[in-house]
Amino acid sequence: MTYTNCWLTYPLLVDETGKTIAVSSEFTGPVADSALEELKAGFGGMYRRSVASVAGEADIALKKNEKIHPEGYRVTAGNGKVVLESGGERGMLYGVFSLLRQLQLSGGSFNDFSWQQDTAPANPLRMLNHWDNMDGSIERGYSGSSFFFENEEVVVNQRTKDYARLTSSVGINAVVINNVNVVKAASWLISDRYYGKLRQMQEIFAAYGIDLYLSINFAAPMELGGLTLSDPCDPGVQQWWKEKAKEIWQKLPGFGGFLVKADSEGRPGPFTYGRTHADGANMLADAVAPFGGKIIWRCFVYNCRQDWRDAKIDRPKAAYDNFMPLDGQFRDNVILQIKNGPMDFQVREPVAPLFGGLKHTNMMIEFQIAQEYTGQQRHVCYLMPWFRQVLEQDMCVPGVPSRVADLVSGRSYGNQNCGMAAVANTGNDLNWTGHDLAAANWYGFGRLAYDMTADPLDIAREWVQLTFGSNAQVVDTLTAILMDSWPAYEKYTSPLGIGWMVSPNNHYGPSVDGYEYDRWGTYHRASHRGLGVERGRTGTDYCRQYNEPLCSLYENVDTCPDELVLFFHRLPYTHRLKSGKTVIQHIYDTHFEGAEMAEGFLSKLEAIKNLLPEDAYDRMHQRLQHQMEHSKDWRDIINTYFHRISDIDDEQGRKIYD
Ligand code: GCV
């Protein structure tokens, strides 16, 4: 059995066999060839029409227009003719994918189709970060093994191309193929041992407008080069990286650059030598600058050996504390990559305050679609509504537009080295993402990174229709499940922004105290008196990392949004939320509601059984069944824990196991 095409399905719409589509193109080269191939696949599938390249009069004219963004496009389609213009080949290819998408969504004949669009990407960098290891495993991977690596080898095959097609079809233009935790085997990726295969992969990516990036080990001069140190201020180390960069760009022309996790969770970095993150990033930046390379430096830096007894250390403060003093010290080709929240991809967190702090430093946002803490692709959890909320959050920077969307897209300060990244959710499972519905996050992330004003509901509907066809019942049912999935997950897991409550290592819950006495800085500190962490000035003073009026909004318990109130405050169970409910009643109600919603997902799916392909139905059914059962575990364990500890009964007298 072969793997699926996800949303690139191109089912037959109208049989127009015999009528060839003539395509003229002012673009040449591999990307132009891909565009033609995609048109062939699309028109062949949807209309049984063949596609021919012509020099003159055409049905589809692909034109160069320097006035249009090189990754944007302008399309006019009507009466069986299409004119598609772009300032560059990537924009042209995106326009072709959009045309095919719109045709499929229209459901009708090519002649009756009319459509116009004039668009450009919101973000310069739209990137996927894969956490794939050289042995084929994937860190936090929930959909099989890697299709990039196997037994310490780089794998290049048809799947590489199909991955590139899917990824490019939603506008993603950069991919990091290996884990940020670069162990020794992966350090060798930047050596002769692997350049040949990487070059093949890179050519496939490039034909789909995707730049190849690699995660590197900061200690590579020692691991690969036999040096005794990797001090960024050491001339020998600097020289080693300069030569290495020259070699890489010689072997892999058009290479994008490095993603670096340094001084984080045990990874090597500049701290060893008493140097700063700016010293480390700039040294690499100088080495890659002559080749137009970028250094993406992660800000996920915190003390992961904390003593839980010490309530003064507060993990969410760490990124800001580490990087704010360095604002303005980074080279132009360095981009700081900041996780969306100050913790670690929880179902709900405030936005990382660093976004509102840095003013003279390039930054991009790091989301995660791998669902590490949001159901691990066993639970359905469509994340675009959450990501959209994050992007809309105003960080209240005086004098500039400062929604997260403005800050990461470069609108606020007029820079180009910025954008959105997501930790990817793909693997070699037949459906690519383990849960068939998880592919909506891959699709959705690309669509949202390209257009941050896109409505998550529209994205969901579109994805369902492209993947499963346009039967209204199917589209309505699966869209409704997707749209309810993040709210449901939030309801039946940890309450009111507190996060965690999962087992260390595998990060799958429920385990209320799983992290409580551990070294990772992730505590709920529940007692019979209350729950949550005080992060205002009477507590850890984390709130002060936000600009006013955000700082006061969060610090004041009366204005702090309910959904984050236990992140920012330690409260008694009887505290009344703005919703009118007490904290404890909120916990009970949401847990009963959330588990009921999960049960509803299963029955909704069962009602459309006959309208879905059998294999996809079976896979989804099995996962939704698990989700239903697991959500009950969450419900009962959380409710029982807090009932025991608070000794307050549910007002509605529902079953809580004591
Ligand atoms: C790649 C979390 C994950 C780790 C991950 C780390 C990171 O801690 O559990 O698996 O490491 O984040 O983002 O670097």
XYZ file of C-alpha atoms and ligand atoms in Angstrom:
672
model
C 0.000 0.000 0.000
C 1.251 3.413 -0.831
C 1.047 6.579 1.182
C -1.690 9.148 0.647
C -1.520 12.408 -1.289
C -3.074 14.252 1.658
C -4.784 17.330 0.227
C -3.302 17.052 -3.278
C -5.998 14.620 -4.379
C -7.330 16.110 -7.651
C -10.434 13.920 -7.980
C -12.354 13.860 -11.262
C -14.697 16.866 -11.467
C -15.790 16.945 -15.123
C -14.634 14.625 -17.872
C -13.287 16.896 -20.595
C -11.105 14.268 -22.263
C -9.731 15.352 -25.593
C -9.405 19.051 -24.845
C -5.766 19.919 -24.247
C -4.796 22.796 -21.969
C -2.205 24.991 -23.668
C 0.228 26.597 -21.229
C 2.661 29.355 -22.103
C 5.321 30.350 -19.633
C 7.856 33.129 -19.364
C 9.586 31.149 -16.636
C 12.197 28.480 -17.267
C 14.132 26.116 -15.045
C 13.281 23.527 -12.399
C 10.522 25.510 -10.656
C 8.841 26.199 -13.988
C 9.083 22.470 -14.771
C 7.429 21.683 -11.428
C 4.616 24.113 -12.194
C 3.956 22.400 -15.491
C 4.025 18.999 -13.826
C 1.527 20.170 -11.220
C -0.772 21.526 -13.910
C -0.571 18.142 -15.627
C -1.423 16.321 -12.396
C -4.269 18.705 -11.584
C -5.891 18.937 -15.012
C -5.302 15.267 -15.670
C -6.992 14.309 -12.418
C -9.835 16.815 -12.305
C -10.702 17.051 -16.023
C -8.864 14.213 -17.737
C -7.267 16.896 -19.860
C -3.709 16.806 -21.065
C -1.451 19.821 -20.739
C 0.923 21.036 -23.439
C 3.516 23.768 -23.443
C 2.998 26.299 -26.198
C 4.820 29.408 -27.322
C 1.877 31.561 -28.442
C -1.843 31.747 -27.637
C -2.505 29.799 -24.437
C -5.288 28.768 -22.090
C -2.998 29.395 -19.146
C -0.378 32.112 -19.480
C 2.327 32.287 -16.827
C 3.894 35.731 -17.014
C 6.718 37.588 -15.364
C 5.772 40.865 -13.774
C 8.507 42.590 -11.801
C 5.955 44.755 -10.024
C 4.604 41.727 -8.210
C 6.334 40.222 -5.160
C 8.616 37.302 -6.181
C 6.668 35.003 -3.877
C 3.290 36.595 -4.621
C 1.005 36.280 -7.624
C -1.865 37.891 -9.464
C -4.375 35.645 -11.203
C -7.344 36.335 -13.397
C -9.343 33.341 -14.521
C -12.525 33.197 -16.581
C -14.045 31.720 -19.748
C -11.462 28.974 -19.890
C -8.491 31.347 -19.759
C -6.038 32.075 -16.978
C -3.416 34.781 -16.744
C -1.061 34.265 -13.821
C 1.635 36.836 -13.135
C 4.410 36.907 -10.592
C 7.678 38.662 -9.898
C 9.405 35.315 -9.380
C 9.215 31.620 -9.999
C 8.138 30.797 -6.441
C 5.195 33.146 -6.662
C 4.270 31.597 -10.001
C 4.372 28.085 -8.498
C 2.239 29.177 -5.527
C -0.190 30.700 -8.002
C -0.401 27.392 -9.869
C -1.098 25.473 -6.656
C -3.741 28.038 -5.711
C -5.355 27.809 -9.116
C -5.608 24.029 -8.827
C -6.945 24.354 -5.291
C -9.591 26.850 -6.345
C -10.610 24.694 -9.271
C -11.044 21.695 -7.004
C -13.021 23.742 -4.486
C -15.247 25.100 -7.274
C -16.179 21.553 -8.192
C -17.141 22.585 -11.743
C -15.719 22.768 -15.227
C -12.694 24.832 -16.160
C -14.737 26.912 -18.612
C -17.251 27.942 -15.963
C -14.577 28.811 -13.462
C -13.873 32.414 -12.699
C -11.522 33.682 -10.014
C -9.226 36.562 -9.256
C -6.551 36.969 -6.657
C -3.705 39.354 -6.007
C -1.585 38.308 -3.085
C 1.848 38.325 -1.480
C 3.183 36.380 1.499
C 2.856 37.938 4.929
C 6.079 36.376 6.190
C 9.468 36.267 4.438
C 10.415 32.942 6.063
C 7.779 30.228 6.290
C 9.566 27.296 7.695
C 9.216 23.736 8.961
C 11.617 22.405 11.596
C 11.880 18.635 11.592
C 13.252 16.962 14.669
C 14.401 13.901 12.702
C 17.417 11.887 13.835
C 19.941 10.095 11.661
C 18.844 6.667 12.945
C 15.369 7.313 11.556
C 13.683 8.130 14.842
C 11.958 11.462 15.318
C 12.126 13.381 18.578
C 8.518 14.038 19.556
C 7.470 12.293 16.363
C 4.017 10.712 16.358
C 3.592 9.519 12.807
C 6.149 6.809 12.252
C 9.792 7.172 11.391
C 11.736 9.720 9.428
C 11.569 9.802 5.655
C 14.723 11.939 5.573
C 17.047 9.576 7.428
C 17.450 5.845 7.955
C 20.372 3.952 9.539
C 22.632 7.007 9.538
C 21.982 7.644 5.833
C 20.173 10.462 4.070
C 17.188 9.091 2.167
C 16.161 10.558 -1.176
C 13.280 8.965 -3.048
C 9.840 9.654 -4.458
C 8.616 10.553 -1.002
C 11.135 13.393 -0.810
C 9.483 14.879 -3.858
C 5.958 14.313 -2.626
C 6.881 15.924 0.673
C 8.245 18.921 -1.256
C 5.061 19.147 -3.339
C 2.784 19.099 -0.290
C 4.942 21.542 1.615
C 5.324 23.952 -1.266
C 1.639 23.774 -2.155
C 0.854 25.669 1.059
C 3.595 28.238 0.592
C 6.361 26.950 2.863
C 9.749 28.097 1.563
C 12.316 26.690 4.000
C 12.852 23.363 5.738
C 15.265 22.180 8.435
C 15.487 18.424 8.055
C 17.303 17.397 11.248
C 16.707 17.629 14.970
C 17.914 20.691 16.870
C 19.401 18.259 19.364
C 22.341 17.444 17.101
C 24.085 14.369 18.390
C 27.359 13.160 16.962
C 25.952 11.262 13.983
C 24.145 14.357 12.770
C 27.152 16.614 13.242
C 28.599 14.802 10.232
C 25.813 16.091 7.985
C 28.083 19.019 7.192
C 30.844 16.798 5.843
C 31.768 14.984 2.635
C 30.049 11.898 3.923
C 26.626 13.413 3.256
C 26.936 16.279 0.749
C 26.131 14.090 -2.243
C 22.780 12.918 -0.929
C 21.981 16.306 0.544
C 22.601 17.877 -2.835
C 20.064 15.523 -4.409
C 17.540 16.398 -1.745
C 18.282 20.072 -2.086
C 17.657 19.980 -5.835
C 14.286 18.367 -5.283
C 13.404 20.993 -2.683
C 14.680 23.836 -4.854
C 12.444 22.754 -7.720
C 9.583 23.419 -5.311
C 10.937 26.733 -4.053
C 12.132 25.339 -0.732
C 15.497 26.251 0.826
C 17.323 23.532 2.725
C 18.600 24.352 6.228
C 20.417 22.149 8.746
C 20.589 22.160 12.521
C 24.212 22.206 13.601
C 26.084 21.349 16.745
C 27.777 24.368 18.276
C 30.639 22.075 19.255
C 31.156 20.869 15.663
C 34.727 22.243 15.535
C 35.550 19.715 18.263
C 33.380 16.852 17.017
C 34.272 17.174 13.344
C 37.367 19.285 13.248
C 39.357 17.812 16.111
C 39.771 21.225 17.739
C 40.060 21.330 21.506
C 37.409 23.990 21.966
C 34.490 25.720 20.250
C 34.898 29.140 21.831
C 33.274 31.646 19.440
C 35.958 34.226 20.188
C 38.829 31.896 19.386
C 40.402 32.745 16.001
C 40.978 29.056 15.216
C 37.316 28.260 15.805
C 36.216 31.251 13.714
C 38.468 30.136 10.901
C 37.157 26.577 11.093
C 33.581 27.795 10.635
C 34.591 30.118 7.793
C 36.179 27.255 5.917
C 33.285 24.964 6.733
C 30.791 27.516 5.430
C 32.776 27.899 2.214
C 32.811 24.133 1.766
C 29.072 23.799 2.476
C 28.071 26.453 -0.040
C 30.417 24.983 -2.616
C 28.805 21.572 -2.222
C 25.283 22.840 -1.659
C 24.847 26.060 -3.621
C 21.718 27.874 -2.521
C 21.862 26.361 0.964
C 19.788 28.383 3.477
C 21.748 28.333 6.711
C 21.854 26.880 10.221
C 19.345 26.414 13.004
C 21.079 26.382 16.393
C 20.037 25.139 19.812
C 22.842 26.259 22.094
C 23.181 26.278 25.876
C 19.770 24.720 26.099
C 18.843 21.436 27.750
C 22.437 20.274 27.847
C 23.440 21.281 24.329
C 26.852 22.938 23.962
C 27.060 26.665 23.467
C 29.021 29.840 24.125
C 28.342 29.811 27.910
C 31.070 27.201 28.367
C 33.615 29.856 27.430
C 31.989 32.722 29.312
C 30.666 34.093 26.010
C 27.176 35.347 25.199
C 24.585 34.106 22.762
C 25.424 37.133 20.619
C 29.085 36.081 20.495
C 28.039 32.591 19.436
C 25.448 33.585 16.850
C 27.570 36.369 15.355
C 30.582 34.139 14.904
C 28.459 31.756 12.815
C 26.737 34.669 11.087
C 30.072 36.086 9.946
C 31.079 32.703 8.566
C 27.915 32.292 6.470
C 27.392 35.939 5.482
C 29.547 35.833 2.310
C 27.164 33.183 0.931
C 23.931 34.895 1.926
C 23.374 32.360 4.736
C 21.186 32.884 7.775
C 21.671 31.827 11.383
C 18.470 30.972 13.200
C 19.295 30.967 16.885
C 16.757 29.528 19.302
C 15.769 31.309 22.495
C 14.598 28.175 24.307
C 17.204 28.703 26.995
C 16.401 28.091 30.668
C 17.703 26.371 33.760
C 16.648 22.743 33.381
C 18.236 21.748 36.679
C 16.033 23.743 38.936
C 15.248 22.788 42.515
C 11.456 22.714 42.832
C 11.816 23.964 46.398
C 13.209 27.233 45.096
C 10.168 29.313 44.177
C 12.286 32.298 43.179
C 13.491 30.794 39.921
C 10.685 31.091 37.399
C 11.250 29.319 34.100
C 9.046 31.537 31.911
C 11.302 34.482 32.720
C 14.375 32.800 31.287
C 14.265 33.638 27.569
C 13.661 37.326 28.219
C 16.322 37.457 30.922
C 18.846 35.801 28.635
C 18.184 37.668 25.412
C 16.868 41.149 26.255
C 20.268 42.407 27.430
C 21.630 41.423 24.005
C 19.073 43.368 21.963
C 20.841 45.178 19.137
C 23.998 43.084 19.358
C 23.128 40.484 16.729
C 24.235 40.607 13.097
C 21.645 41.287 10.392
C 21.705 37.681 9.208
C 20.876 36.329 12.672
C 17.248 35.612 13.517
C 16.199 34.758 17.045
C 13.596 32.017 16.982
C 11.237 32.339 19.934
C 8.666 29.750 20.987
C 5.149 31.190 20.950
C 4.868 30.996 24.715
C 7.376 31.325 27.552
C 7.013 27.666 28.581
C 6.876 24.960 25.938
C 3.997 24.494 23.484
C 1.313 24.051 26.139
C -2.355 24.053 25.156
C -2.577 27.592 26.524
C 0.159 30.020 27.467
C 0.551 33.770 27.312
C 2.631 35.047 24.400
C 6.383 35.090 25.110
C 7.176 38.621 26.355
C 10.396 38.704 24.333
C 8.327 39.500 21.232
C 7.338 42.792 22.785
C 10.789 43.430 24.185
C 13.315 43.069 21.362
C 13.450 46.160 19.174
C 16.734 45.894 17.330
C 16.941 42.167 16.680
C 15.436 39.993 13.948
C 12.987 37.474 15.310
C 10.703 34.729 14.196
C 8.078 32.727 16.011
C 8.337 28.992 16.635
C 5.079 27.081 16.840
C 4.749 23.341 17.133
C 2.331 21.286 15.063
C 3.774 18.004 16.355
C 1.263 18.199 19.256
C 3.802 17.125 21.847
C 1.619 18.512 24.636
C -1.642 18.643 22.741
C -2.516 15.016 22.202
C 0.474 13.734 20.239
C -1.493 13.219 17.025
C -3.561 10.585 18.812
C -6.049 13.219 19.913
C -7.409 15.538 17.275
C -6.265 19.068 18.060
C -6.475 21.550 15.203
C -4.159 24.336 16.259
C -4.825 27.145 13.782
C -7.430 28.893 15.985
C -4.807 29.006 18.741
C -2.005 30.194 16.442
C -4.262 32.878 15.043
C -4.987 34.139 18.566
C -1.279 34.261 19.295
C -0.614 36.216 16.097
C -3.360 38.699 16.953
C -2.015 39.400 20.444
C -0.881 43.008 20.728
C 2.405 43.246 22.609
C 1.806 46.994 23.173
C 5.136 48.299 21.920
C 4.889 52.092 21.870
C 5.040 53.707 18.447
C 4.895 50.666 16.157
C 2.224 48.209 15.048
C 2.906 45.448 17.523
C 0.612 42.495 17.178
C 2.736 39.363 17.138
C 1.826 39.156 13.447
C 3.396 42.581 12.865
C 6.484 41.794 14.885
C 7.362 38.457 13.300
C 6.543 39.468 9.745
C 8.903 42.435 9.851
C 6.105 45.006 9.606
C 6.946 46.619 12.910
C 10.558 47.480 12.202
C 10.796 47.033 8.440
C 13.101 44.009 8.409
C 13.165 40.997 6.096
C 14.913 38.325 8.165
C 11.914 37.094 10.102
C 8.831 34.891 9.831
C 7.149 31.806 11.190
C 8.468 28.303 11.887
C 6.683 25.194 13.106
C 8.050 21.982 14.516
C 6.735 19.528 11.946
C 4.313 16.648 12.445
C 5.201 14.346 9.552
C 6.658 10.848 9.422
C 6.599 7.805 7.189
C 3.104 6.660 8.192
C 0.867 6.020 5.198
C -1.121 9.157 5.930
C 2.051 11.182 6.787
C 0.736 12.504 10.115
C -0.489 9.499 12.129
C -3.934 10.971 12.704
C -5.509 11.790 9.350
C -6.942 14.952 10.877
C -3.473 16.099 11.999
C -2.597 16.864 8.377
C -4.887 19.895 8.777
C -2.166 21.391 10.994
C 0.528 20.936 8.347
C -1.739 22.398 5.704
C -3.047 25.104 8.026
C 0.339 26.221 9.250
C 1.522 26.862 5.700
C -1.651 28.722 4.780
C -1.507 30.857 7.910
C 2.193 31.615 7.552
C 1.511 32.848 4.023
C -1.600 34.792 4.990
C -1.878 35.667 8.658
C -5.375 37.068 8.107
C -6.684 33.703 6.932
C -9.630 32.450 8.973
C -8.865 29.106 10.671
C -12.417 28.010 9.943
C -11.982 28.633 6.212
C -8.653 26.825 6.282
C -10.244 23.844 7.994
C -13.156 23.638 5.535
C -10.823 23.991 2.617
C -8.541 21.251 3.914
C -11.428 18.854 4.543
C -12.843 19.457 1.094
C -9.516 18.988 -0.649
C -8.737 15.854 1.347
C -12.100 14.120 1.623
C -14.212 15.641 -1.155
C -17.054 18.099 -1.143
C -19.946 16.089 0.272
C -21.602 18.676 2.526
C -22.151 16.304 5.412
C -18.523 15.217 5.388
C -17.261 18.786 5.133
C -19.553 20.061 7.902
C -18.847 17.159 10.231
C -15.073 17.063 9.942
C -14.802 20.860 9.993
C -16.875 20.963 13.174
C -14.672 18.318 14.808
C -11.553 20.248 13.873
C -12.900 23.556 15.117
C -14.019 22.091 18.448
C -10.869 20.082 18.973
C -8.510 22.623 20.557
C -11.223 23.959 22.919
C -12.083 20.376 23.888
C -8.462 19.472 24.561
C -8.010 22.554 26.702
C -11.139 21.708 28.701
C -10.288 18.168 29.670
C -6.580 18.690 30.358
C -4.834 21.074 32.766
C -7.011 24.039 33.727
C -6.806 27.822 33.290
C -3.375 28.155 31.706
C -1.452 26.168 34.305
C -0.176 23.625 31.772
C 1.816 20.391 32.127
C 0.180 17.679 34.301
C 1.779 15.086 32.022
C 4.413 12.425 32.569
C 7.994 13.559 32.209
C 9.791 12.022 29.231
C 6.814 11.001 27.138
C 4.738 14.113 27.859
C 1.458 12.239 27.630
C -0.990 12.756 30.444
C -2.780 12.748 32.677
C -0.290 12.947 35.499
C -1.187 15.856 37.741
C 2.026 15.789 39.726
C 4.142 14.355 36.931
C 6.404 17.388 36.846
C 5.740 18.727 40.304
C 8.905 17.735 42.114
C 11.129 17.516 39.059
C 13.933 19.785 37.865
C 12.218 21.324 34.846
C 10.670 24.439 36.361
C 7.081 23.535 35.561
C 5.030 23.572 38.766
C 1.346 24.036 39.609
C 2.011 24.069 43.376
C -1.487 22.854 44.237
C -2.344 22.536 47.935
C -5.574 22.480 49.899
C -5.381 26.275 49.966
C -5.124 26.888 46.255
C -3.428 26.413 42.957
C -1.264 28.329 40.481
C 1.857 30.460 40.486
C 1.875 34.106 41.525
C 3.761 35.928 38.799
C 2.974 39.533 39.710
C 5.239 41.692 41.863
C 4.224 39.848 45.037
C 5.438 36.684 43.343
C 8.081 36.042 40.723
C 7.533 39.404 39.002
C 7.352 37.751 35.591
C 4.538 40.136 34.575
C 7.017 42.988 34.439
C 8.504 41.513 31.265
C 5.394 42.723 29.402
C 4.907 46.266 28.198
C 2.149 48.310 29.774
C -0.799 48.016 29.760
C -0.307 44.257 29.264
C 1.784 43.991 32.399
C -0.966 45.452 34.594
C -3.665 43.542 32.784
C -2.031 40.243 33.690
C -0.893 41.343 37.123
C -4.326 42.399 38.261
C -6.341 39.304 38.985
C -9.555 41.137 38.129
C -8.411 41.929 34.598
C -6.304 38.844 33.903
C -8.126 36.715 31.305
C -9.742 33.661 32.878
C -8.005 31.250 30.545
C -4.588 32.352 31.851
C -5.463 33.174 35.416
C -3.659 30.245 37.060
C -0.584 30.880 34.949
C -0.360 34.363 36.448
C -1.892 33.915 39.873
C -2.076 31.597 42.802
C -5.739 31.435 43.747
C -7.995 29.695 46.242
C -10.455 27.197 44.799
C -13.300 29.489 45.813
C -11.973 32.426 43.797
C -14.676 33.630 41.434
C -13.643 33.930 37.812
C -14.980 36.554 35.447
C -17.251 33.840 34.078
C -19.020 33.873 37.469
C -17.834 30.368 38.360
C -15.429 29.487 41.118
C -12.068 28.007 40.121
C -13.063 24.580 41.398
C -16.445 24.613 39.676
C -14.741 25.697 36.471
C -12.414 22.710 36.761
C -15.296 20.282 37.209
C -17.470 21.809 34.488
C -14.787 22.034 31.832
C -13.634 18.493 32.480
C -17.107 17.070 32.109
C -17.717 19.205 29.024
C -14.396 18.404 27.382
C -14.783 14.655 27.747
C -18.327 14.914 26.413
C -17.055 16.807 23.382
C -14.482 14.071 22.737
C -17.234 11.471 22.906
C -19.204 13.573 20.451
C -16.308 13.524 17.975
C -16.528 9.753 17.799
C -20.267 9.638 17.228
C -20.035 12.410 14.645
C -17.441 10.416 12.744
C -19.535 7.251 12.968
C -22.444 9.102 11.361
C -20.436 9.696 8.169
C -18.804 6.284 8.009
C -20.251 5.435 4.611
C -19.092 8.698 3.097
C -15.405 8.205 3.859
C -12.728 5.907 2.418
C -12.648 2.804 4.589
C -8.974 2.985 5.546
C -9.104 6.649 6.524
C -12.289 6.026 8.484
C -10.763 3.097 10.358
C -7.647 5.056 11.261
C -9.631 8.039 12.501
C -12.105 5.849 14.322
C -9.382 4.067 16.209
C -7.814 7.359 17.285
C -11.064 9.066 18.224
C -11.997 5.988 20.250
C -8.719 6.296 22.133
C -9.265 10.023 22.567
C -12.696 9.449 24.030
C -11.355 6.953 26.563
C -8.289 9.001 27.345
C -10.295 12.198 27.823
C -12.310 10.342 30.478
C -9.082 9.455 32.238
C -8.094 13.094 32.162
C -11.532 14.141 33.419
C -11.643 11.690 36.277
C -8.063 12.045 37.405
C -8.098 15.845 37.399
C -11.526 16.087 39.014
C -10.692 13.533 41.671
C -7.362 15.136 42.452
C -8.901 18.554 42.983
C -11.938 17.221 44.790
C -9.701 15.432 47.257
C -7.394 18.359 47.738
C -10.055 21.104 47.943
C -12.743 19.070 49.675
C -15.345 21.054 47.747
C -18.163 19.197 46.041
C -19.347 19.630 42.493
C -22.423 21.870 42.556
C -24.064 19.578 40.060
C -23.369 16.449 42.059
C -21.808 14.546 39.138
C -19.755 11.434 39.617
C -16.281 12.145 40.961
C -14.270 9.143 42.095
C -12.900 9.556 45.581
C 14.134 19.030 20.609
C 11.037 20.280 24.635
C 10.980 18.898 24.049
C 12.332 18.434 23.554
C 12.829 19.461 22.541
C 12.904 20.820 23.244
C 13.322 21.916 22.295
O 11.738 20.281 25.839
O 10.455 18.011 24.985
O 12.161 17.180 22.961
O 14.062 19.110 22.003
O 11.637 21.151 23.729
O 12.442 22.613 21.809
O 14.505 22.089 22.075
